[in-house]
Short mmCIF file of C-alpha atoms in Angstrom, two decimals:
data_model
loop_
_atom_site.label_atom_id
_atom_site.label_comp_id
_atom_site.label_asym_id
_atom_site.label_seq_id
_atom_site.Cartn_x
_atom_site.Cartn_y
_atom_site.Cartn_z
CA MET Y 1 133.40 33.91 37.38
CA SER Y 2 137.06 35.94 36.91
CA GLU Y 3 138.31 35.41 33.62
CA ILE Y 4 141.26 33.30 34.93
CA THR Y 5 138.73 30.39 36.14
CA PHE Y 6 136.88 30.50 33.07
CA THR Y 7 140.37 30.45 31.46
CA VAL Y 8 141.33 27.16 32.43
CA LEU Y 9 138.75 25.60 31.39
CA GLU Y 10 139.18 27.16 28.37
CA GLU Y 11 142.02 25.75 27.93
CA SER Y 12 140.96 22.11 29.38
CA LEU Y 13 138.27 21.16 26.63
CA GLY Y 14 139.08 18.25 25.15
CA ARG Y 15 141.83 16.88 27.83
CA ILE Y 16 141.08 14.78 30.97
CA VAL Y 17 140.92 16.20 34.19
CA LEU Y 18 139.87 15.36 37.78
CA VAL Y 19 136.84 16.56 39.67
CA LYS Y 20 136.71 16.10 43.58
CA LEU Y 21 132.57 15.70 44.37
CA LYS Y 22 130.55 15.94 48.29
CA GLY Y 23 130.70 12.52 49.02
CA GLY Y 24 133.62 11.90 48.18
CA LYS Y 25 134.08 10.65 44.95
CA THR Y 26 136.50 11.40 42.40
CA LEU Y 27 136.02 11.29 38.26
CA ARG Y 28 138.56 11.27 35.70
CA GLY Y 29 137.31 12.31 31.90
CA LEU Y 30 138.41 14.24 29.19
CA LEU Y 31 135.57 17.89 29.44
CA GLU Y 32 133.85 18.52 26.60
CA GLY Y 33 132.12 21.45 28.53
CA TYR Y 34 131.17 23.24 31.17
CA ASP Y 35 128.80 26.68 32.43
CA LYS Y 36 129.16 29.22 34.69
CA HIS Y 37 127.61 26.08 37.96
CA LEU Y 38 130.81 24.41 36.68
CA ASN Y 39 128.01 22.54 35.10
CA LEU Y 40 130.63 19.71 32.97
CA VAL Y 41 130.49 17.04 30.70
CA LEU Y 42 133.07 14.83 30.31
CA SER Y 43 133.15 12.48 28.25
CA LYS Y 44 135.63 8.92 28.86
CA THR Y 45 134.81 8.66 32.37
CA GLU Y 46 136.01 6.74 34.78
CA ASP Y 47 134.71 6.60 39.40
CA VAL Y 48 138.21 6.77 40.36
CA THR Y 49 137.94 6.64 43.68
CA ASP Y 50 140.98 6.04 46.46
CA GLY Y 51 142.43 5.66 43.44
CA ASN Y 52 140.44 2.22 42.54
CA GLU Y 53 140.31 1.03 38.55
CA GLY Y 54 138.14 2.81 37.42
CA VAL Y 55 134.64 1.92 36.54
CA LYS Y 56 133.93 3.20 33.29
CA LEU Y 57 130.84 6.17 33.19
CA GLY Y 58 131.09 6.84 29.59
CA ASN Y 59 129.52 10.61 29.33
CA VAL Y 60 128.49 12.45 32.19
CA ILE Y 61 126.48 15.08 33.05
CA ILE Y 62 128.03 16.63 36.47
CA ARG Y 63 125.31 19.25 37.91
CA GLY Y 64 127.76 21.87 39.80
CA ASP Y 65 127.20 22.15 42.79
CA ASN Y 66 128.49 19.11 43.51
CA VAL Y 67 132.33 20.80 41.91
CA ILE Y 68 134.24 20.48 44.99
CA LEU Y 69 137.19 20.72 42.43
CA ILE Y 70 138.42 20.55 38.91
CA SER Y 71 143.09 19.20 38.33
CA PRO Y 72 143.56 19.44 34.94
CA VAL Y 73 145.72 15.96 34.21
CA GLY Y 74 149.23 16.64 33.41
CA GLY Y 75 147.98 20.61 32.83
CA MET C 1 122.58 25.66 32.00
CA SER C 2 125.66 25.79 28.58
CA GLU C 3 124.64 24.27 24.76
CA ILE C 4 126.97 21.36 25.15
CA THR C 5 124.18 20.72 29.13
CA PHE C 6 121.55 21.11 27.03
CA THR C 7 122.93 19.02 23.80
CA VAL C 8 123.44 15.85 25.59
CA LEU C 9 120.29 15.46 27.69
CA GLU C 10 118.72 16.75 23.97
CA GLU C 11 119.74 14.01 22.78
CA SER C 12 118.74 11.83 25.70
CA LEU C 13 115.60 11.86 25.16
CA GLY C 14 113.91 8.53 24.60
CA ARG C 15 116.47 7.01 25.68
CA ILE C 16 117.99 4.89 29.24
CA VAL C 17 119.95 7.53 31.41
CA LEU C 18 122.01 6.87 34.97
CA VAL C 19 121.30 9.49 37.77
CA LYS C 20 122.30 9.49 40.31
CA LEU C 21 121.68 10.74 44.11
CA LYS C 22 123.02 13.04 47.56
CA GLY C 23 122.33 10.10 49.43
CA GLY C 24 123.94 7.42 47.04
CA LYS C 25 121.00 6.30 45.57
CA THR C 26 121.49 5.55 41.68
CA LEU C 27 118.00 5.15 39.32
CA ARG C 28 118.30 3.81 35.47
CA GLY C 29 115.10 4.26 33.20
CA LEU C 30 113.66 6.57 30.17
CA LEU C 31 114.56 10.67 30.41
CA GLU C 32 110.92 11.38 28.85
CA GLY C 33 111.63 15.32 30.15
CA TYR C 34 114.35 17.89 32.08
CA ASP C 35 114.15 21.94 32.91
CA LYS C 36 117.19 24.48 33.04
CA HIS C 37 117.15 22.52 37.25
CA LEU C 38 118.24 19.60 35.90
CA ASN C 39 114.61 18.26 37.65
CA LEU C 40 113.97 15.49 35.28
CA VAL C 41 111.28 13.24 34.01
CA LEU C 42 112.06 9.26 33.46
CA SER C 43 109.42 7.12 32.78
CA LYS C 44 110.05 2.60 33.65
CA THR C 45 112.65 4.01 36.32
CA GLU C 46 114.28 1.64 38.37
CA ASP C 47 116.19 1.80 41.36
CA VAL C 48 119.52 0.36 40.55
CA THR C 49 121.52 1.51 43.83
CA ASP C 50 124.22 -0.91 44.98
CA GLY C 51 123.07 -3.10 41.61
CA ASN C 52 120.41 -4.13 43.36
CA GLU C 53 118.08 -6.61 41.03
CA GLY C 54 115.54 -3.11 39.96
CA VAL C 55 113.18 -2.03 42.10
CA LYS C 56 110.60 0.01 39.82
CA LEU C 57 109.22 3.17 40.16
CA GLY C 58 107.74 3.75 37.13
CA ASN C 59 106.81 7.46 36.08
CA VAL C 60 109.26 9.66 38.28
CA ILE C 61 109.82 13.97 39.01
CA ILE C 62 113.27 13.60 40.37
CA ARG C 63 114.03 17.41 42.24
CA GLY C 64 116.87 18.93 40.74
CA ASP C 65 119.24 20.08 43.00
CA ASN C 66 118.85 16.26 44.62
CA VAL C 67 121.47 15.20 40.93
CA ILE C 68 125.39 14.31 41.27
CA LEU C 69 125.08 13.00 37.80
CA ILE C 70 123.94 12.17 35.02
CA SER C 71 124.71 9.03 32.46
CA PRO C 72 122.70 8.33 28.88
CA VAL C 73 123.48 4.26 29.20
CA GLY C 74 125.00 2.59 25.71
CA GLY C 75 125.70 6.53 24.24
CA MET Z 1 110.16 24.21 35.33
CA SER Z 2 109.84 22.66 32.27
CA GLU Z 3 106.32 21.64 30.20
CA ILE Z 4 106.50 18.02 30.67
CA THR Z 5 107.06 18.51 34.35
CA PHE Z 6 104.00 20.20 35.07
CA THR Z 7 102.19 17.97 32.21
CA VAL Z 8 103.12 15.28 34.61
CA LEU Z 9 101.43 16.73 37.99
CA GLU Z 10 99.07 18.52 36.44
CA GLU Z 11 98.22 14.60 34.95
CA SER Z 12 98.72 13.29 39.04
CA LEU Z 13 96.23 15.53 40.33
CA GLY Z 14 93.86 14.10 41.71
CA ARG Z 15 95.30 10.92 41.87
CA ILE Z 16 98.24 9.09 43.77
CA VAL Z 17 101.20 10.13 44.16
CA LEU Z 18 104.49 8.84 46.54
CA VAL Z 19 106.83 11.33 47.33
CA LYS Z 20 110.23 10.33 48.73
CA LEU Z 21 112.24 12.99 51.18
CA LYS Z 22 115.42 13.42 51.85
CA GLY Z 23 116.04 11.74 55.33
CA GLY Z 24 114.67 9.00 54.44
CA LYS Z 25 110.86 9.26 54.96
CA THR Z 26 108.06 8.44 51.30
CA LEU Z 27 104.98 9.37 51.68
CA ARG Z 28 101.77 8.80 49.80
CA GLY Z 29 98.77 10.88 49.77
CA LEU Z 30 96.19 12.55 46.87
CA LEU Z 31 98.63 15.17 45.13
CA GLU Z 32 96.24 18.18 45.61
CA GLY Z 33 98.23 20.98 43.89
CA TYR Z 34 101.89 22.04 44.08
CA ASP Z 35 104.07 24.45 42.87
CA LYS Z 36 106.91 25.23 40.31
CA HIS Z 37 108.90 24.93 43.91
CA LEU Z 38 107.80 21.42 43.77
CA ASN Z 39 105.49 22.93 47.29
CA LEU Z 40 102.90 19.31 47.51
CA VAL Z 41 99.00 19.81 49.15
CA LEU Z 42 98.67 15.99 49.58
CA SER Z 43 95.51 14.76 50.80
CA LYS Z 44 95.30 11.37 53.35
CA THR Z 45 98.75 11.51 53.50
CA GLU Z 46 100.16 8.31 55.02
CA ASP Z 47 104.09 7.69 55.69
CA VAL Z 48 104.16 4.29 53.76
CA THR Z 49 108.43 4.85 55.17
CA ASP Z 50 110.70 1.43 54.35
CA GLY Z 51 107.11 -0.82 53.49
CA ASN Z 52 105.43 0.91 56.42
CA GLU Z 53 101.56 0.26 57.09
CA GLY Z 54 100.92 4.05 57.16
CA VAL Z 55 101.13 6.55 59.59
CA LYS Z 56 98.39 9.15 58.98
CA LEU Z 57 99.24 12.50 58.94
CA GLY Z 58 95.72 13.78 56.45
CA ASN Z 59 96.20 17.50 54.68
CA VAL Z 60 99.70 17.32 54.22
CA ILE Z 61 101.57 20.65 53.29
CA ILE Z 62 105.19 19.72 51.66
CA ARG Z 63 108.06 22.31 51.18
CA GLY Z 64 109.69 21.96 47.82
CA ASP Z 65 113.25 22.15 48.43
CA ASN Z 66 113.06 18.19 51.28
CA VAL Z 67 110.92 16.98 47.87
CA ILE Z 68 113.52 13.63 46.38
CA LEU Z 69 111.00 12.15 43.50
CA ILE Z 70 107.60 12.54 43.22
CA SER Z 71 106.14 9.29 42.17
CA PRO Z 72 102.33 8.61 40.39
CA VAL Z 73 101.18 5.50 41.51
CA GLY Z 74 99.69 3.06 38.90
CA GLY Z 75 100.20 5.52 36.33
CA MET L 1 103.47 29.34 46.60
CA SER L 2 100.35 27.86 44.94
CA GLU L 3 96.94 29.15 45.81
CA ILE L 4 95.93 26.16 46.90
CA THR L 5 98.71 25.74 49.71
CA PHE L 6 97.86 29.43 50.38
CA THR L 7 94.65 28.24 50.68
CA VAL L 8 95.12 25.43 53.48
CA LEU L 9 97.59 27.67 55.12
CA GLU L 10 94.55 30.50 55.58
CA GLU L 11 92.05 28.24 56.53
CA SER L 12 94.36 27.24 59.64
CA LEU L 13 94.86 29.86 61.29
CA GLY L 14 93.66 29.94 64.41
CA ARG L 15 93.73 25.86 64.38
CA ILE L 16 96.19 23.65 65.42
CA VAL L 17 98.60 22.33 63.39
CA LEU L 18 101.61 19.69 63.29
CA VAL L 19 104.86 21.34 62.20
CA LYS L 20 107.55 18.34 61.17
CA LEU L 21 111.22 20.23 61.19
CA LYS L 22 114.70 18.74 59.54
CA GLY L 23 116.55 17.81 62.00
CA GLY L 24 113.73 15.72 63.46
CA LYS L 25 111.04 17.90 65.62
CA THR L 26 107.77 18.23 65.83
CA LEU L 27 105.44 20.87 66.90
CA ARG L 28 102.22 20.93 67.76
CA GLY L 29 100.46 25.04 67.75
CA LEU L 30 98.23 27.89 66.71
CA LEU L 31 98.67 28.66 63.84
CA GLU L 32 99.14 32.75 64.53
CA GLY L 33 100.57 33.73 60.79
CA TYR L 34 103.02 32.14 57.67
CA ASP L 35 104.50 33.39 54.49
CA LYS L 36 105.72 33.00 51.27
CA HIS L 37 109.01 31.27 52.56
CA LEU L 38 106.86 29.22 55.27
CA ASN L 39 108.32 31.46 57.45
CA LEU L 40 105.64 30.14 60.77
CA VAL L 41 103.94 32.04 63.20
CA LEU L 42 102.86 29.07 66.02
CA SER L 43 101.25 30.37 69.92
CA LYS L 44 100.52 28.12 72.68
CA THR L 45 103.29 25.82 70.61
CA GLU L 46 104.37 22.12 71.78
CA ASP L 47 107.39 20.27 70.95
CA VAL L 48 105.52 16.85 70.50
CA THR L 49 109.28 15.17 68.74
CA ASP L 50 108.26 11.64 69.60
CA GLY L 51 105.82 11.22 71.02
CA ASN L 52 106.51 13.65 74.38
CA GLU L 53 104.33 15.00 76.22
CA GLY L 54 104.94 18.23 74.88
CA VAL L 55 106.99 20.41 76.27
CA LYS L 56 105.87 24.10 75.99
CA LEU L 57 107.38 26.83 74.32
CA GLY L 58 104.56 28.99 73.92
CA ASN L 59 105.01 31.83 71.09
CA VAL L 60 107.34 31.23 68.28
CA ILE L 61 108.55 32.40 64.71
CA ILE L 62 110.04 28.95 62.64
CA ARG L 63 112.43 29.97 60.02
CA GLY L 64 110.70 28.21 56.66
CA ASP L 65 113.94 26.57 55.28
CA ASN L 66 113.99 24.28 58.20
CA VAL L 67 109.41 23.32 57.73
CA ILE L 68 109.48 19.53 56.13
CA LEU L 69 105.81 19.86 56.20
CA ILE L 70 102.56 21.29 57.79
CA SER L 71 99.88 19.25 58.18
CA PRO L 72 96.48 20.31 59.96
CA VAL L 73 95.13 18.41 62.74
CA GLY L 74 91.54 17.15 62.36
CA GLY L 75 91.64 19.55 59.89
CA MET P 1 108.03 37.85 55.84
CA SER P 2 104.89 38.24 56.02
CA GLU P 3 103.95 41.15 59.17
CA ILE P 4 102.59 38.51 61.63
CA THR P 5 106.31 37.74 61.66
CA PHE P 6 107.90 40.92 61.95
CA THR P 7 104.90 41.72 64.99
CA VAL P 8 105.94 39.28 66.99
CA LEU P 9 109.71 40.79 66.73
CA GLU P 10 109.37 43.77 67.05
CA GLU P 11 107.06 43.26 69.90
CA SER P 12 110.34 41.50 71.17
CA LEU P 13 112.81 44.00 70.84
CA GLY P 14 114.42 44.52 74.37
CA ARG P 15 112.61 41.26 75.83
CA ILE P 16 114.65 37.72 76.73
CA VAL P 17 114.39 35.53 73.71
CA LEU P 18 115.18 31.72 73.75
CA VAL P 19 117.41 30.74 69.95
CA LYS P 20 117.26 27.38 69.02
CA LEU P 21 120.19 27.07 66.23
CA LYS P 22 120.60 24.11 63.76
CA GLY P 23 123.46 22.14 64.96
CA GLY P 24 121.89 22.11 69.01
CA LYS P 25 122.07 25.11 70.29
CA THR P 26 120.26 27.07 72.42
CA LEU P 27 120.98 30.90 72.69
CA ARG P 28 119.04 32.76 75.48
CA GLY P 29 119.56 36.80 75.35
CA LEU P 30 118.02 40.01 74.93
CA LEU P 31 116.84 40.70 71.46
CA GLU P 32 118.34 44.23 69.90
CA GLY P 33 117.86 43.76 66.85
CA TYR P 34 117.28 41.43 63.68
CA ASP P 35 116.72 41.32 59.90
CA LYS P 36 114.27 40.28 57.24
CA HIS P 37 117.48 37.50 57.44
CA LEU P 38 116.45 36.40 60.80
CA ASN P 39 120.03 38.24 61.12
CA LEU P 40 119.72 38.75 65.04
CA VAL P 41 121.15 40.91 67.88
CA LEU P 42 121.05 39.69 70.66
CA SER P 43 122.71 40.80 74.03
CA LYS P 44 123.81 39.06 77.59
CA THR P 45 123.79 36.58 75.23
CA GLU P 46 123.88 33.06 77.08
CA ASP P 47 125.11 29.06 76.30
CA VAL P 48 121.81 27.30 77.83
CA THR P 49 122.01 24.75 75.45
CA ASP P 50 121.11 21.12 77.56
CA GLY P 51 119.71 23.16 80.31
CA ASN P 52 123.67 24.65 80.75
CA GLU P 53 124.06 26.99 83.26
CA GLY P 54 124.83 29.44 80.66
CA VAL P 55 127.70 29.92 79.51
CA LYS P 56 128.14 33.83 79.56
CA LEU P 57 129.06 35.46 74.90
CA GLY P 58 127.57 39.43 75.76
CA ASN P 59 126.76 40.81 72.49
CA VAL P 60 126.43 38.49 69.25
CA ILE P 61 125.33 38.53 66.10
CA ILE P 62 123.81 35.29 64.39
CA ARG P 63 124.01 34.97 60.86
CA GLY P 64 119.58 34.09 59.98
CA ASP P 65 120.15 30.84 57.81
CA ASN P 66 120.75 29.21 62.08
CA VAL P 67 117.42 29.89 63.05
CA ILE P 68 115.13 26.89 63.18
CA LEU P 69 113.54 28.71 66.27
CA ILE P 70 112.93 31.93 68.13
CA SER P 71 110.92 32.21 71.28
CA PRO P 72 110.16 34.88 72.81
CA VAL P 73 110.49 34.08 76.84
CA GLY P 74 107.78 35.12 79.17
CA GLY P 75 105.86 36.96 76.43
CA MET N 1 132.21 41.16 48.35
CA SER N 2 133.62 44.18 50.69
CA GLU N 3 136.66 46.04 49.08
CA ILE N 4 138.69 44.91 51.67
CA THR N 5 138.34 40.92 50.94
CA PHE N 6 139.13 41.73 47.18
CA THR N 7 141.81 44.23 48.71
CA VAL N 8 143.74 40.31 50.45
CA LEU N 9 143.05 38.35 47.29
CA GLU N 10 144.38 40.89 45.75
CA GLU N 11 147.86 41.48 47.38
CA SER N 12 147.61 37.82 47.82
CA LEU N 13 147.79 36.88 43.88
CA GLY N 14 150.93 34.98 42.94
CA ARG N 15 151.64 34.57 46.15
CA ILE N 16 151.15 31.00 48.36
CA VAL N 17 147.65 29.93 50.83
CA LEU N 18 146.13 28.13 52.60
CA VAL N 19 142.54 27.27 51.17
CA LYS N 20 140.49 24.88 54.04
CA LEU N 21 137.42 23.10 52.87
CA LYS N 22 134.12 21.86 54.60
CA GLY N 23 134.99 18.03 55.03
CA GLY N 24 138.01 19.04 56.34
CA LYS N 25 140.66 19.29 53.35
CA THR N 26 143.68 22.21 53.28
CA LEU N 27 145.37 22.67 50.15
CA ARG N 28 148.06 24.78 50.13
CA GLY N 29 148.60 26.86 45.82
CA LEU N 30 149.80 29.92 44.77
CA LEU N 31 147.14 32.40 44.04
CA GLU N 32 146.49 32.19 40.26
CA GLY N 33 142.59 33.83 40.53
CA TYR N 34 139.43 34.34 42.64
CA ASP N 35 136.06 35.70 41.82
CA LYS N 36 132.97 37.28 43.67
CA HIS N 37 131.73 33.46 45.19
CA LEU N 38 135.13 32.86 45.85
CA ASN N 39 136.20 30.50 43.17
CA LEU N 40 139.96 29.79 42.84
CA VAL N 41 142.61 28.59 40.47
CA LEU N 42 145.62 27.81 42.43
CA SER N 43 148.00 26.28 40.52
CA LYS N 44 151.12 23.94 42.31
CA THR N 45 148.59 23.21 44.54
CA GLU N 46 149.11 20.74 47.73
CA ASP N 47 147.16 18.32 49.75
CA VAL N 48 148.01 18.79 53.00
CA THR N 49 145.38 17.93 55.29
CA ASP N 50 146.07 17.40 58.66
CA GLY N 51 149.11 18.13 58.18
CA ASN N 52 150.44 15.31 55.12
CA GLU N 53 153.36 16.28 53.16
CA GLY N 54 151.20 17.38 50.77
CA VAL N 55 149.86 15.25 47.87
CA LYS N 56 150.00 17.08 44.67
CA LEU N 57 147.32 18.00 42.81
CA GLY N 58 148.93 20.56 40.09
CA ASN N 59 146.64 23.99 39.11
CA VAL N 60 143.07 23.40 40.54
CA ILE N 61 139.91 24.78 40.31
CA ILE N 62 138.49 25.28 43.31
CA ARG N 63 134.55 26.16 43.24
CA GLY N 64 133.78 29.38 45.87
CA ASP N 65 130.61 26.91 47.94
CA ASN N 66 133.88 25.23 49.50
CA VAL N 67 135.39 27.81 51.22
CA ILE N 68 135.66 27.95 54.76
CA LEU N 69 138.14 30.84 55.07
CA ILE N 70 141.65 31.58 53.21
CA SER N 71 144.81 32.87 54.57
CA PRO N 72 147.70 34.07 52.83
CA VAL N 73 150.88 32.19 53.90
CA GLY N 74 153.65 34.65 55.74
CA GLY N 75 151.78 37.31 54.72
CA MET Q 1 121.40 42.77 56.76
CA SER Q 2 119.90 45.87 59.41
CA GLU Q 3 121.55 49.30 60.14
CA ILE Q 4 121.64 47.39 64.29
CA THR Q 5 123.94 44.55 63.18
CA PHE Q 6 126.38 47.24 60.94
CA THR Q 7 126.53 48.86 63.93
CA VAL Q 8 127.97 46.35 65.92
CA LEU Q 9 129.96 45.21 63.17
CA GLU Q 10 131.03 48.41 62.38
CA GLU Q 11 131.53 48.99 65.83
CA SER Q 12 133.53 46.18 66.35
CA LEU Q 13 136.30 47.06 63.63
CA GLY Q 14 140.11 47.59 65.62
CA ARG Q 15 138.78 44.92 68.18
CA ILE Q 16 139.44 41.09 69.03
CA VAL Q 17 136.28 39.00 67.37
CA LEU Q 18 135.68 35.08 68.61
CA VAL Q 19 134.14 33.41 65.46
CA LYS Q 20 132.27 30.56 65.58
CA LEU Q 21 132.26 28.82 63.05
CA LYS Q 22 129.52 25.56 61.55
CA GLY Q 23 131.59 22.40 61.78
CA GLY Q 24 132.13 23.04 65.87
CA LYS Q 25 135.92 25.56 64.99
CA THR Q 26 136.16 28.51 67.15
CA LEU Q 27 137.84 31.45 65.87
CA ARG Q 28 139.76 35.03 67.51
CA GLY Q 29 141.82 37.84 65.64
CA LEU Q 30 140.97 41.57 64.69
CA LEU Q 31 138.16 42.92 62.49
CA GLU Q 32 139.74 44.02 59.77
CA GLY Q 33 136.65 44.52 57.64
CA TYR Q 34 133.54 42.50 56.67
CA ASP Q 35 130.91 42.51 54.86
CA LYS Q 36 126.50 41.67 53.74
CA HIS Q 37 127.17 38.47 53.35
CA LEU Q 38 129.21 38.19 56.82
CA ASN Q 39 132.05 37.91 55.00
CA LEU Q 40 134.82 38.08 57.64
CA VAL Q 41 138.26 39.43 57.15
CA LEU Q 42 140.15 38.55 60.24
CA SER Q 43 144.27 39.61 61.46
CA LYS Q 44 146.69 38.23 64.71
CA THR Q 45 143.74 34.99 63.89
CA GLU Q 46 144.04 32.24 66.26
CA ASP Q 47 141.99 28.74 65.86
CA VAL Q 48 140.87 28.58 69.40
CA THR Q 49 138.36 26.05 69.03
CA ASP Q 50 137.05 23.88 72.03
CA GLY Q 51 139.61 26.17 74.91
CA ASN Q 52 142.59 25.18 71.90
CA GLU Q 53 145.90 27.38 73.68
CA GLY Q 54 145.70 28.77 70.26
CA VAL Q 55 146.94 27.33 66.26
CA LYS Q 56 147.95 31.11 64.51
CA LEU Q 57 146.73 31.32 61.14
CA GLY Q 58 147.35 34.96 61.66
CA ASN Q 59 145.86 36.79 58.11
CA VAL Q 60 141.67 34.84 56.97
CA ILE Q 61 139.54 35.61 55.12
CA ILE Q 62 136.53 34.15 55.50
CA ARG Q 63 133.44 32.48 54.14
CA GLY Q 64 130.44 34.13 55.65
CA ASP Q 65 127.83 30.87 54.70
CA ASN Q 66 130.16 29.38 57.84
CA VAL Q 67 129.95 31.79 60.01
CA ILE Q 68 126.75 30.61 62.98
CA LEU Q 69 127.72 33.48 65.00
CA ILE Q 70 129.76 36.90 66.09
CA SER Q 71 130.87 37.91 69.36
CA PRO Q 72 133.18 41.23 70.42
CA VAL Q 73 135.15 40.33 72.89
CA GLY Q 74 134.84 42.33 75.63
CA GLY Q 75 132.63 44.58 74.21
#
C-alpha cells in the first residue's frame, strides 16, 4: 500500500471510522489495528447499515477483502 | 496479518466467537484454532443466522475466504 | 493452514464429513483426502442439500475454493 | 494438490467423468487431461445439465476455476 | 497448464472455436492466440449467444478469467 | 501497472476524480494518493451515485479491488 | 500475456477500441495505454452500453479485472 494509505490509517488509530463492506453493511467503531490487506480490528463496533441506531458488535476483526472503503469520522 | 489481529484471535482461543460469513450465515462456537488466511476451527458450533435458536454443527473448519468478520462474544 | 486445521482433517480421514459449498449445496461422504487448498476427495458422497434423502454421487473431487465449511459427523 | 487428488484424476483418464460447474452447468465426457489448477480437457463432452439428453459439445477445455466438483462415473 | 491443454489449444490455432464466458455469452471465432491464463485472441468473432445469428465483433482479446470453456468446432 | 497508468494518476493528484465502484456506487473527490493495487485515498469525497446531490463522505480510503474505473474530471 | 495479445494491443494504441466490462457496461475510446493485467487507459471515452448515444467520460483508467473483452474498432 502506498505511504499515504498507511498515513491515513495510522492517523486514524484510536479514532472512529466508518467501514463500508461488500454486501451492503456499514460498521462504525474505533480503529484498533490494520494491516496491508486492510484486515481491520475495531472496538466498540456498531452496525449502522442504512442509518440504523447501531446494533452493538463490540470487538471485531474484519477480513480485508470485504472492505469497500474506510472513512475516518470527523477527521 | 498485523500483530493486533493475531493478538485478538490468540486471546479468543477457547472462548466463544461470532463469525459472520458471506452469503448471510452467522455461526457461534468456541475458537479452537485459526491461521493467517483466517481459516478457523470451531467446536460446539451453532448456526445462529437471523437470531435462530441454533442449529448444532459441532466441530467445523471454516475456509477463511468466506469470513466477513469475527467477533469475540462477551469479550 | 494452521496445524489445528490439519489435525482436524487428518483425524477425519475415513470418517463421514458434511461439506457445505458456496451456492447452497451440502454434500456428505467419507473423507479420503485433502490438501492445503481444501481440495477434498470424498467417497460414497451424497448430495444432502436441504435435508434431501441423498442423491448418490459416489467418488468426487471438490475444488477447495467452493468450500464454506467442513464438519466431521458424529465427531 | 494432494497425491490422492492426483491419484483419482490419474485413474480417471480415458474414463467418463461428470463435471459440475459454477453457474449450474453439468458436463459429462471422457477425461483426456487435467492440471494442478483443475483445468480439464474432455472429449465426447455432453451438456447434461438438469438431466438433459445431452447437447453435444465434443472436445472442450474447461478453465479450472469454474469447477465445483469432478465425479468419475461408474468408478 | 498441462501439456494436453496446450496441445489442444495449439492444434486449434487458425481454426474456429466456441468460447463460453461467465455471464452467459458465447463467442465463435478463429483462434489467433492464447496464453497460460487462457487469455485468447480471436478474429472474425461473432457473438452467438443463445443461438443468435451472430453479431460481428471482429478481432477481440478475451481476458482469460471470463472463460468457462473453449471448444474447437468440427474438431 | 504501466507507466501511462501511473502518469495519469500522478497528473490527477490534488484534482477531482470520479471513481466508479463495483456494486454501482460512484464517488467524486480530490485524489490524495494511490498505489499499484489502485487503492485510492480521496478527500472531500461525495457519493454521487445516480446523479445524487452528493452525500458527503469526507476522507476515504478505497480498496482497489472495488474500482471499475477512475476518471479525472475536467481533465 | 502471450506475444500475440501484446501485438494486438500494441497495434491498437491511438485507435478506437470497444471494451466490454463485467456488469454489462460497454465503453468506447482511444487506447492510450495498457499493461499485463489489462489495466487500460482510454481517452475520449464514451459509455455506449446498449447502443447508447454515448455518455462522455473523457479520460479513464479501467482496472483490468473488470475487462471481459477488448475489440479494436474498424481494425
